[in-house]
CSV table of C-alpha atoms and ligand atoms in Angstrom, one decimal:
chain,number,residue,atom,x,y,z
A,1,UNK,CA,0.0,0.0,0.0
A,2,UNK,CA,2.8,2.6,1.0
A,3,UNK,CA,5.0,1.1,-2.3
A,4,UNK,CA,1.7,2.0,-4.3
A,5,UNK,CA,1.6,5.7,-2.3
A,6,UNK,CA,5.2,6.2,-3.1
A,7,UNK,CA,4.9,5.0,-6.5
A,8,UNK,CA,2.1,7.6,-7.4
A,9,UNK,CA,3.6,10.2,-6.3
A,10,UNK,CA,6.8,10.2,-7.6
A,11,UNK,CA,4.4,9.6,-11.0
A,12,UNK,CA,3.4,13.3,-10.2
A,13,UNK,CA,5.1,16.0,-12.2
A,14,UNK,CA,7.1,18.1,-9.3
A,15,UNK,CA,5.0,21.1,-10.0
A,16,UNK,CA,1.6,19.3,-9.7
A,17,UNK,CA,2.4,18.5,-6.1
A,18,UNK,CA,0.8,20.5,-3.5
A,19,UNK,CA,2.7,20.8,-0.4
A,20,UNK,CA,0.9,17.9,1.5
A,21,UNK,CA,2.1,15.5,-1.5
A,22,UNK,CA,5.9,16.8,-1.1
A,23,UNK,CA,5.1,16.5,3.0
A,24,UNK,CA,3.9,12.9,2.9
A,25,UNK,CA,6.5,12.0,0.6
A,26,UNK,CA,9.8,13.3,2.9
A,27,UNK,CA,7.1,11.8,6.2
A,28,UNK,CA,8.4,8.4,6.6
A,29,UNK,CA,12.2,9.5,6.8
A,30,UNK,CA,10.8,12.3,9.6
A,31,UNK,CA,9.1,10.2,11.7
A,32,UNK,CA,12.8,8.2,11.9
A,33,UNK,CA,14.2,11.3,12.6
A,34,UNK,CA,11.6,12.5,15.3
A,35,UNK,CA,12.0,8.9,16.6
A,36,UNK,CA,15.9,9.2,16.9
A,37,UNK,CA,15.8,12.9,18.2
A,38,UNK,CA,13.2,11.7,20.8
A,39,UNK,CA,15.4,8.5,21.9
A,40,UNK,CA,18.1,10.9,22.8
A,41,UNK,CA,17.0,13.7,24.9
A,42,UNK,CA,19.8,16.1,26.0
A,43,UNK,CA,19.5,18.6,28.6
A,44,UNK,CA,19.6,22.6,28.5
A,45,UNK,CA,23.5,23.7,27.5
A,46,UNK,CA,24.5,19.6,26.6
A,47,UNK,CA,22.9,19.8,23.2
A,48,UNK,CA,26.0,18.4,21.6
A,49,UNK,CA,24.1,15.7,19.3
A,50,UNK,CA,20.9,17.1,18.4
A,51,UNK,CA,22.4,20.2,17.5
A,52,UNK,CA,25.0,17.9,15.6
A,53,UNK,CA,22.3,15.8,13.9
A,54,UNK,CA,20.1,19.2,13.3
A,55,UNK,CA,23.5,21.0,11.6
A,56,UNK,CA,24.4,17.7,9.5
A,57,UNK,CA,21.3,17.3,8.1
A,58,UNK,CA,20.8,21.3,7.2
A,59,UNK,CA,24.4,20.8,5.4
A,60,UNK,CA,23.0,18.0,3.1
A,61,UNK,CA,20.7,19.9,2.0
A,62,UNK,CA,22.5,23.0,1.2
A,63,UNK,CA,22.4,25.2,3.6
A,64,UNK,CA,25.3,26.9,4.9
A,65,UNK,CA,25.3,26.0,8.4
A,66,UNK,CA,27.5,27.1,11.1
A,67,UNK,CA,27.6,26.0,14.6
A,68,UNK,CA,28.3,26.7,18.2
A,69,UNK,CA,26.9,29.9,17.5
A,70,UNK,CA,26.3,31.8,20.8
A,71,UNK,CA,28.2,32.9,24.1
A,72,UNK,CA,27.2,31.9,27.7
A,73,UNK,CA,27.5,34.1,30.4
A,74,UNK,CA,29.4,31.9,31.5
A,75,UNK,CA,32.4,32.1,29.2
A,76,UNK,CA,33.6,28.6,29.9
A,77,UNK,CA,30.1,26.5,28.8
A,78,UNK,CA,29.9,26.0,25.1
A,79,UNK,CA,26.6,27.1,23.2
A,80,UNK,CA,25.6,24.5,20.7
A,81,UNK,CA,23.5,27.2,18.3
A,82,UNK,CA,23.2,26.4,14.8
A,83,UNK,CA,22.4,28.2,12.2
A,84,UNK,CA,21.8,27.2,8.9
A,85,UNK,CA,21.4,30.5,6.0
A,86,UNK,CA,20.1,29.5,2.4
A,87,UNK,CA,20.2,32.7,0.1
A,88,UNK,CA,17.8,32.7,-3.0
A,89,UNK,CA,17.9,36.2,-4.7
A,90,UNK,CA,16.2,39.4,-4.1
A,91,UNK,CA,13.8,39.4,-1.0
A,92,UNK,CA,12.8,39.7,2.9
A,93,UNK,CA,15.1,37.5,5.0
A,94,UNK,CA,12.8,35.1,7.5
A,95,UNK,CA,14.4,33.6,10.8
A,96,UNK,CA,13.0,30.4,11.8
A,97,UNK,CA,13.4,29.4,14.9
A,98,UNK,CA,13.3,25.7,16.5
A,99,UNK,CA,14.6,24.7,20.1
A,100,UNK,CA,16.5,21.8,21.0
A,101,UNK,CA,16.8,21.2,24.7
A,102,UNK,CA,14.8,18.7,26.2
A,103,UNK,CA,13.9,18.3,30.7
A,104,UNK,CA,15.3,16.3,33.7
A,105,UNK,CA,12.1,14.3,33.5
A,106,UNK,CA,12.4,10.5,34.1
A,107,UNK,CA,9.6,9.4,31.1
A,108,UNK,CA,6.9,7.2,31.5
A,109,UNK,CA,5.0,6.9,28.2
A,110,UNK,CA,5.7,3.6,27.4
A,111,UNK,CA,7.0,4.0,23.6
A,112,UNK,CA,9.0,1.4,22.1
A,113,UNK,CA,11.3,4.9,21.2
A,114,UNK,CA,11.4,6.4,24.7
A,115,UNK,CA,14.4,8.2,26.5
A,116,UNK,CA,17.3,6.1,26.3
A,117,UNK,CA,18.8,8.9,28.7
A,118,UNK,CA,18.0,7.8,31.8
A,119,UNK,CA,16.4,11.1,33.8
A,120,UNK,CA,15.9,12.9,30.4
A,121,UNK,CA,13.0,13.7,28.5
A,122,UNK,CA,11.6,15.8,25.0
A,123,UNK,CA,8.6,16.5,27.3
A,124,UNK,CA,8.5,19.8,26.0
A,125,UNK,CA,8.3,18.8,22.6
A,126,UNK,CA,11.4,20.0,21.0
A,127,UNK,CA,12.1,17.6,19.0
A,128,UNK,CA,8.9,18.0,17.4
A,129,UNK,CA,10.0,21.3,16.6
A,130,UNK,CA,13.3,20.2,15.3
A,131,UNK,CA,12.0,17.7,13.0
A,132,UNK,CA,9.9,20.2,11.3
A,133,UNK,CA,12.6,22.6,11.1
A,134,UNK,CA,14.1,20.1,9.4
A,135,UNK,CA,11.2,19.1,7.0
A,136,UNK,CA,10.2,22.6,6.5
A,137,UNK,CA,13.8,23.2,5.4
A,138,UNK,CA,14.3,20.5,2.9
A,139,UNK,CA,11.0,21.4,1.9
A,140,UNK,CA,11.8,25.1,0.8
A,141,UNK,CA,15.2,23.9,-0.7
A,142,UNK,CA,13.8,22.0,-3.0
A,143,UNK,CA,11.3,24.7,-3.9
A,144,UNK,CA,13.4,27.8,-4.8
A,145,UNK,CA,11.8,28.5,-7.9
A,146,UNK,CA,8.6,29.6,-5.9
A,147,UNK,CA,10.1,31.9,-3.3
A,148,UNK,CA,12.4,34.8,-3.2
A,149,UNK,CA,14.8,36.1,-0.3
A,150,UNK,CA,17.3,34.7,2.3
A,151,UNK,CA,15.8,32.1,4.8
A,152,UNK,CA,17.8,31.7,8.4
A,153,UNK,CA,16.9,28.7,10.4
A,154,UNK,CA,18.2,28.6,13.9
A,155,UNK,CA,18.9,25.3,16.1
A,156,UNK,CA,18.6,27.2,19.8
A,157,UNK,CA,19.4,25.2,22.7
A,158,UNK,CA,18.7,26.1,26.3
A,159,UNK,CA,15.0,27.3,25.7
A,160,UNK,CA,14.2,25.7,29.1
A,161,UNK,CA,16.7,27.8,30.9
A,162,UNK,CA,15.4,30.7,29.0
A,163,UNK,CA,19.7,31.3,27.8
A,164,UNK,CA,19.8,30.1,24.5
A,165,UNK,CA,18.1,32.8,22.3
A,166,UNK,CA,20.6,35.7,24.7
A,167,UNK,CA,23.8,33.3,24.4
A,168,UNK,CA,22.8,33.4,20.0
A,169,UNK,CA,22.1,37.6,19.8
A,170,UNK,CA,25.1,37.8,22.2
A,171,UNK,CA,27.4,36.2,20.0
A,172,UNK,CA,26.2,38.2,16.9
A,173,UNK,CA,23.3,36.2,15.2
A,174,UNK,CA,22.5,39.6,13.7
A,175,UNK,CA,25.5,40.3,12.6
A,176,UNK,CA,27.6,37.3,11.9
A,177,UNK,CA,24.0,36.5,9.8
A,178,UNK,CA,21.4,38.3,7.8
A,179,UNK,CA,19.3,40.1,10.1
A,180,UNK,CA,15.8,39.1,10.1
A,181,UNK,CA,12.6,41.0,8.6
A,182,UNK,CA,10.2,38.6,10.7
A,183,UNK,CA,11.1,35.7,13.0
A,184,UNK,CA,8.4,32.7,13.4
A,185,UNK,CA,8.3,29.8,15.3
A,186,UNK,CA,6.0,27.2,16.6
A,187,UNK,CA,5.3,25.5,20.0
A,188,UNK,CA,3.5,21.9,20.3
A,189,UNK,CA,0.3,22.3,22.4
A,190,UNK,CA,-0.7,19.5,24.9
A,191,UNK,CA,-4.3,20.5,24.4
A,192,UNK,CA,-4.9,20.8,21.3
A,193,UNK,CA,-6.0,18.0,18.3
A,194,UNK,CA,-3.0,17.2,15.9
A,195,UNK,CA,-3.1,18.8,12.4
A,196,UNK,CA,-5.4,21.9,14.2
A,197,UNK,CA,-3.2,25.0,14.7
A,198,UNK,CA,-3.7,27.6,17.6
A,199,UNK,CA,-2.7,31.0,17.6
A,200,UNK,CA,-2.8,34.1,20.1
A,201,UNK,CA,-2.9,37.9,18.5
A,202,UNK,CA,-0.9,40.2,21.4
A,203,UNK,CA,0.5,38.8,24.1
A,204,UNK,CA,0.7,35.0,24.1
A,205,UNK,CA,3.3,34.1,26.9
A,206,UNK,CA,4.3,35.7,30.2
A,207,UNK,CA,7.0,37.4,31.3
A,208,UNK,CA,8.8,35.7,33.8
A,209,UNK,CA,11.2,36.6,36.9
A,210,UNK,CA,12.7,34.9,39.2
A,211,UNK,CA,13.0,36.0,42.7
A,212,UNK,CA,14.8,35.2,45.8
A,213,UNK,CA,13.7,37.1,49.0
A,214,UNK,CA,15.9,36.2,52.2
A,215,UNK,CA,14.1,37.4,55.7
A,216,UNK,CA,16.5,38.1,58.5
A,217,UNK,CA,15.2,38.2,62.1
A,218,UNK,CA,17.2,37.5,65.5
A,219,UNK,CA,17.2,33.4,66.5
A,220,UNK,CA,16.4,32.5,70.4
A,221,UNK,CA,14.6,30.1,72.3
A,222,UNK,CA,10.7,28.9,70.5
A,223,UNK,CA,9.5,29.6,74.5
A,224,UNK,CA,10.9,33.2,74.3
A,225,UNK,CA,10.1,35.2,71.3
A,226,UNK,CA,10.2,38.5,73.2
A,227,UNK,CA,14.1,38.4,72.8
A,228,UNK,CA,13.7,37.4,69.1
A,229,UNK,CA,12.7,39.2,65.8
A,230,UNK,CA,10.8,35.9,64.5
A,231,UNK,CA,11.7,35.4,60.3
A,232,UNK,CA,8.9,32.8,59.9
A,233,UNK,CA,6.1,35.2,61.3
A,234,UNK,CA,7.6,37.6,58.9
A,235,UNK,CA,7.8,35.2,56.2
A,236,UNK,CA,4.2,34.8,56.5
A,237,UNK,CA,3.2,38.0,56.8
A,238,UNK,CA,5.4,39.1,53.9
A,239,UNK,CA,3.5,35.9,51.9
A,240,UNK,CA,0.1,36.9,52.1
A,241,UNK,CA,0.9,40.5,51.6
A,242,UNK,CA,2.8,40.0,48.5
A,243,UNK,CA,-0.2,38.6,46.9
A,244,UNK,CA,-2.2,42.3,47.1
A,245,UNK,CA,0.2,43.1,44.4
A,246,UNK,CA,-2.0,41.1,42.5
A,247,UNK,CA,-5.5,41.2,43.9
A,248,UNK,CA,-5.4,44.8,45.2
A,249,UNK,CA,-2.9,46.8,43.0
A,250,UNK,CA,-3.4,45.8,39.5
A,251,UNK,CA,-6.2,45.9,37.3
A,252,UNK,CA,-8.1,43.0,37.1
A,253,UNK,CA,-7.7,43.1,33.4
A,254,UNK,CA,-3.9,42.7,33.4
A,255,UNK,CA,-2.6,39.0,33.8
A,256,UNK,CA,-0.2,38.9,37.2
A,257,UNK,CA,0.5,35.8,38.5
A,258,UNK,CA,3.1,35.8,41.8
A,259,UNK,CA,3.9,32.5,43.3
A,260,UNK,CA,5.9,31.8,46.8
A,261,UNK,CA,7.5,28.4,45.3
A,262,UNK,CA,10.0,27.4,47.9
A,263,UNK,CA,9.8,28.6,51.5
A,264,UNK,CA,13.1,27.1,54.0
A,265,UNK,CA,13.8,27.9,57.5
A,266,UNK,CA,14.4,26.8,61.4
A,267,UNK,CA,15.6,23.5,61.8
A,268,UNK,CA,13.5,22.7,65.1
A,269,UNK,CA,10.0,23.2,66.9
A,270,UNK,CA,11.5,25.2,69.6
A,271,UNK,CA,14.1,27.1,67.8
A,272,UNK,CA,13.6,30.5,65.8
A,273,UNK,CA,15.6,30.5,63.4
A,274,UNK,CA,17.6,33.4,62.3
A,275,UNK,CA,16.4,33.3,58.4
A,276,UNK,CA,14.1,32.1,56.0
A,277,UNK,CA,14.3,32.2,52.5
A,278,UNK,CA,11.9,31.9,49.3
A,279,UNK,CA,12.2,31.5,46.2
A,280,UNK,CA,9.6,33.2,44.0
A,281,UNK,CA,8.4,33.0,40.4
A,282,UNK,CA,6.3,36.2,38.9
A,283,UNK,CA,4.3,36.1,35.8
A,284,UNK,CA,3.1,39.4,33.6
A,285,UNK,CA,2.1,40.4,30.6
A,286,UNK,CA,2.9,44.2,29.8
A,287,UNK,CA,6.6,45.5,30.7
A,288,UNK,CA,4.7,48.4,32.4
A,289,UNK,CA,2.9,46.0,35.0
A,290,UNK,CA,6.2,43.7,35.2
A,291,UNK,CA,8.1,47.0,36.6
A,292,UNK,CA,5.2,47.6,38.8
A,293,UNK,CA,4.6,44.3,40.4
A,294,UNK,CA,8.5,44.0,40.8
A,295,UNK,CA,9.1,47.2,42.9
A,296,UNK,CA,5.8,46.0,44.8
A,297,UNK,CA,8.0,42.9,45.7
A,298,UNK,CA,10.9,45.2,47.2
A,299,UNK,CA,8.1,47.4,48.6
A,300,UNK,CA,6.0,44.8,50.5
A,301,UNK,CA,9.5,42.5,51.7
A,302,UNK,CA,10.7,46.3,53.4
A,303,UNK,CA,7.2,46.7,54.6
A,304,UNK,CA,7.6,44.0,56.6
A,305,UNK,CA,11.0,44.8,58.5
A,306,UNK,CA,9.6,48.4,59.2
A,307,UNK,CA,6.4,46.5,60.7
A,308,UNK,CA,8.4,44.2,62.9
A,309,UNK,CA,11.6,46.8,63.8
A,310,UNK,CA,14.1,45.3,62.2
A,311,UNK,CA,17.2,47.7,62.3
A,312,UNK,CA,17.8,49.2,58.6
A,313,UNK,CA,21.1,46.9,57.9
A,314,UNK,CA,19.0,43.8,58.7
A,315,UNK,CA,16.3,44.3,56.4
A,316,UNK,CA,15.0,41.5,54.2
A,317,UNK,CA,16.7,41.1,51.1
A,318,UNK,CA,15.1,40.5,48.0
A,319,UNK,CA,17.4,39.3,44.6
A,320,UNK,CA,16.2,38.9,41.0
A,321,UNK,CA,18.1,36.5,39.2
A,322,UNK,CA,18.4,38.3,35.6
A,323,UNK,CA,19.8,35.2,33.9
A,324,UNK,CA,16.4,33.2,35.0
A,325,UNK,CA,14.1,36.4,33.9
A,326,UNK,CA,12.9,37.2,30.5
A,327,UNK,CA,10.3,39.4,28.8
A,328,UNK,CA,7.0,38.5,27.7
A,329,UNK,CA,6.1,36.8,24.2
A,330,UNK,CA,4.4,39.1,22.0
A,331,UNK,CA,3.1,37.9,18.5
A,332,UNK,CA,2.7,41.3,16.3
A,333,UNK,CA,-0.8,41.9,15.5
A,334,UNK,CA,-0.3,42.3,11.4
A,335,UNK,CA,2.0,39.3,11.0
A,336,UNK,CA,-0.4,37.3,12.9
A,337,UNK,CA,-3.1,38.2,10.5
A,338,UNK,CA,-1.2,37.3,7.6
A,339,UNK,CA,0.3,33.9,8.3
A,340,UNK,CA,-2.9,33.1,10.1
A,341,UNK,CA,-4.9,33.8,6.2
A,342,UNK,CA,-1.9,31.9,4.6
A,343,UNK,CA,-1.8,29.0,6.7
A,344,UNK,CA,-5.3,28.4,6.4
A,345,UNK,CA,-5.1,28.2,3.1
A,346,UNK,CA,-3.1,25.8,3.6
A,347,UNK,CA,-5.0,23.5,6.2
A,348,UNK,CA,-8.0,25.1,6.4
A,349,UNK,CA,-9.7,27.5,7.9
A,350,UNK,CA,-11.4,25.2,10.9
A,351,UNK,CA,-7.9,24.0,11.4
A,352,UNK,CA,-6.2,27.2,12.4
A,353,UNK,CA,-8.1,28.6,15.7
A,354,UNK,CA,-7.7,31.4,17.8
A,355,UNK,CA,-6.6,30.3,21.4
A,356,UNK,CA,-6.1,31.6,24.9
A,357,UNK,CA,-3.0,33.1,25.8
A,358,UNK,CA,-0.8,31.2,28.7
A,359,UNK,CA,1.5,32.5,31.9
A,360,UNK,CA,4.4,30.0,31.0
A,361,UNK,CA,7.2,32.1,29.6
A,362,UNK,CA,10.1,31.4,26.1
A,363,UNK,CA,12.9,32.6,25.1
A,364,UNK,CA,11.5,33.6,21.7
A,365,UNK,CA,10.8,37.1,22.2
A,366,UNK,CA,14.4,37.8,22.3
A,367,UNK,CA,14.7,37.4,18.4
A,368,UNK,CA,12.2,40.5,18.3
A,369,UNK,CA,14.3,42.8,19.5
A,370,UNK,CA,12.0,44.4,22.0
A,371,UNK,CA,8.8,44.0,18.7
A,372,UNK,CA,11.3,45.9,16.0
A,373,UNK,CA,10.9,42.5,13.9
A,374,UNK,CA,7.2,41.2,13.6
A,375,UNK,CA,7.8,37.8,15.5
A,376,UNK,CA,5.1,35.0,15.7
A,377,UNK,CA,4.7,31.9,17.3
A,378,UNK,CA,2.2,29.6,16.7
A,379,UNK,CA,0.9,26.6,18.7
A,380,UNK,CA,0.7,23.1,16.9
A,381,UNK,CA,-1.6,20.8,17.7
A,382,UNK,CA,0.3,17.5,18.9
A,383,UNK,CA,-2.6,15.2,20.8
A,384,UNK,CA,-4.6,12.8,18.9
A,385,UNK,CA,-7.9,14.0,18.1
A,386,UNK,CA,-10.2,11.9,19.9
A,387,UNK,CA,-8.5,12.3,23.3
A,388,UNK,CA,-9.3,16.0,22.7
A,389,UNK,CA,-12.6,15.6,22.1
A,390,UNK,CA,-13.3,12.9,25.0
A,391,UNK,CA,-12.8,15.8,27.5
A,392,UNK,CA,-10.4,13.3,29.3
A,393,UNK,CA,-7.6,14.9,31.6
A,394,UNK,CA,-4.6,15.2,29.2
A,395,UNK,CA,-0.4,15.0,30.3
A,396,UNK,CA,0.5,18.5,29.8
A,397,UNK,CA,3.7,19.5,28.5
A,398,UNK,CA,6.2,19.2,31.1
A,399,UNK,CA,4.5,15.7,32.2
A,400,UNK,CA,6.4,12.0,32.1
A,401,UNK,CA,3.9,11.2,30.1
A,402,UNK,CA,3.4,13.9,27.4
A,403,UNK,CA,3.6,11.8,24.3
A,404,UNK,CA,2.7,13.8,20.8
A,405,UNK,CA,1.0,12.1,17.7
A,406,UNK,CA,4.2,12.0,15.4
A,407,UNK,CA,2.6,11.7,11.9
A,408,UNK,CA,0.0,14.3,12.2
A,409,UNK,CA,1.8,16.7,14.3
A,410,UNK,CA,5.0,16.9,12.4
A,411,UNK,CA,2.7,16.9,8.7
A,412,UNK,CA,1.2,20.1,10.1
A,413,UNK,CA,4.0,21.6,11.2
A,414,UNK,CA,6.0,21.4,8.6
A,415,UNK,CA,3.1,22.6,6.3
A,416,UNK,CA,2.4,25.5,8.3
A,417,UNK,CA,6.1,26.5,8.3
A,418,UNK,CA,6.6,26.0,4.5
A,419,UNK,CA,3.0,27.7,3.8
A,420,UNK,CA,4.3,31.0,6.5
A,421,UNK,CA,8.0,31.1,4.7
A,422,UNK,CA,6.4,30.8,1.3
A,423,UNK,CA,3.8,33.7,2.1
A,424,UNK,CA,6.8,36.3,3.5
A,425,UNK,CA,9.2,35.4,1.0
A,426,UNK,CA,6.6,35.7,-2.5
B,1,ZN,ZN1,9.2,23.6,28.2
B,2,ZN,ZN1,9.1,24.2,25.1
């Protein structure tokens, strides 16, 4: 039956193929791919084979790939970026953009191609993303009599650590490479049915920051608190306070999510201790707000050591961790618009839906430069369609048992891509 597929279709003049004929056709040797990429999961900074197997493949099909593109922070940790530049004449330049890094999740799907790193998991979905990348790029290679312009696909790894997209600009993707004139991507969706495509106009991820807030007070005997200045009543205080920054300050109409993670101190019942620490995360939308609900933070934690006395030099301390922070995703408005008509050309127009936007936070934004270069992510579908429409609970991404369709996720994907390049670069 597949023979008989194959057969037709290479009986089809190459310009009387549509797009899911040329799809189908490269499918099989995906799936292998996605299977292989899956199998092999490496963790944020160690993406020395995917990135390996992404750039080796991109070469075959003549691109001009470079790699370790991008500079850590820390100087000493390599950046396994690739980026792969194919130049076609006269035309916009299009950056698209697939992660590689995958989670320290121990998997529990039960596929006979699971993790074969023990601990590790593509529970995020990267290597769906990679595979199309990869289809999407063999795709347009093949196809340069029907588009114009310079395409840039980028391998980024540490997505999950929210350092990969910095480490790349850092280290000149902009300048070592064409500069973009839009930058897409997509993100597999737990929720929604493979080959359906979601998108968000606006804002579609959070920003996120990471904060550490240490509370002094003065340690003594649990039976004497008078000769103390107790850190875990403070702690509390400063916990249920902090959350008016989101109930009391800000407009119910502007996303805020702040969440006490991680709270540590005192060591026994009758001891106070002489700190406790938290560790916060803080979701926003608009940079605005994010300012806002950040000096709130600093305001509330100093509240707190005026309201119990705490001398000025023993005040609690509160840290953001930059390098854990990033900005919100924003998909620009017009772009949206257009790849939205264009890809449902391609799959249809009930196949490309409008969806709600989440607090989990990328990397992505980065590529925009602060919205100078229209960027848009979309949302592919990756969960077989009767499970969605059963209403049953679902493994979200991030879950040891988040397990995508591969046929119909990576066929969609890679004709959404192909259908977006080929509208920007006409
Ligand atoms: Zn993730
Ligand atoms: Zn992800």
């Amino acid at each position: 039956m597949r023979k008989l597929l194959v057969l037709s279709l290479l009986a089809l003049p190459l310009a009387a193929q549509t797009l899911t004929d040329r799809v189908n056709s490269e499918l099989p040797q995906l799936i292998e791919t996605y299977k292989t990429l899956h199998s092999s999961p490496e963790l944020s900074t160690q993406e020395a084979k995917s990135s390996s197997l992404v750039a080796t493949r991109l070469k075959e099909m003549g691109y001009e790939v470079s790699e370790r593109v991008g500079k850590y922070t820390d100087t000493q940790a390599v950046c396994y970026g690739v980026v792969a530049v194919m130049k076609n004449g006269k035309g916009p330049t299009v950056l698209i953009r697939s992660d590689m890094d995958a989670l320290p999740i121990e998997e529990q799907t039960g596929l006979p191609y699971a993790s074969l790193n023990k601990g590790v998991m593509h529970a995020c979905g990267h290597d769906v993303h990679m595979t199309a990348l990869l289809g999407t790029a063999k795709l347009l290679a093949s196809m340069k009599d029907k588009w114009h312009g310079t395409l840039v696909l980028v391998g980024q790894p540490a997505e999950e650590v929210v350092k990969g997209a910095g480490a790349m600009l850092r280290d000149g993707l902009y300048e070592r490479f064409p500069k973009p004139d839009y930058a897409i991507a997509l993100h597999d969706h737990a929720g929604l049915a493979a080959g359906t495509v979601g998108y968000v106009p606006g804002y579609m991820m959070a920003a996120a920051d990471s904060v550490n807030v240490t509370i002094r007070g003065l340690s003594g005997h649990g039976a004497a608190p008078e000769k103390t200045k107790d850190p875990i009543v403070m702690a509390s205080e400063f916990v249920m306070q902090v959350q008016t920054l989101v109930s009391r300050e800000n407009s119910p109409l502007d996303p805020v999510v702040v969440t006490v993670g991680s709270i540590h101190g005192g060591t026994k019942r009758n001891i106070i201790p002489d700190e406790v620490q938290l560790l916060m995360t803080v979701r926003t939308y608009k940079p605005e707000v994010r300012k806002r609900v950040r000096e709130g933070i600093v305001r509330v934690a100093k509240g707190v050591g005026v309201l119990n006395g705490l001398a000025e030099d023993r005040m609690p301390v509160v840290e953001f961790l930059e390098g854990e922070s990033i900005g919100s995703t924003y998909n620009d408005p017009a772009l949206t618009e257009r790849l939205v008509r264009a890809a449902s050309k391609e799959l249809g127009a009930a196949n490309v839906v409008k969806i709600d936007p989440l607090m989990v936070s990328e990397d992505f934004s980065l590529y925009s430069l602060d919205h100078k270069i229209p960027a848009l992510m979309f949302n592919l579908g990756a969960v077989e369609p009767a499970r969605v429409a059963s209403g049953e609970p679902l493994p979200s991404l991030h879950s040891s048992k988040f397990a995508p369709v591969p046929d119909a996720t990576i066929r969609t994907g890679v004709r959404l891509m192909v259908a977006s390049a080929l509208d920007l670069l006409k």
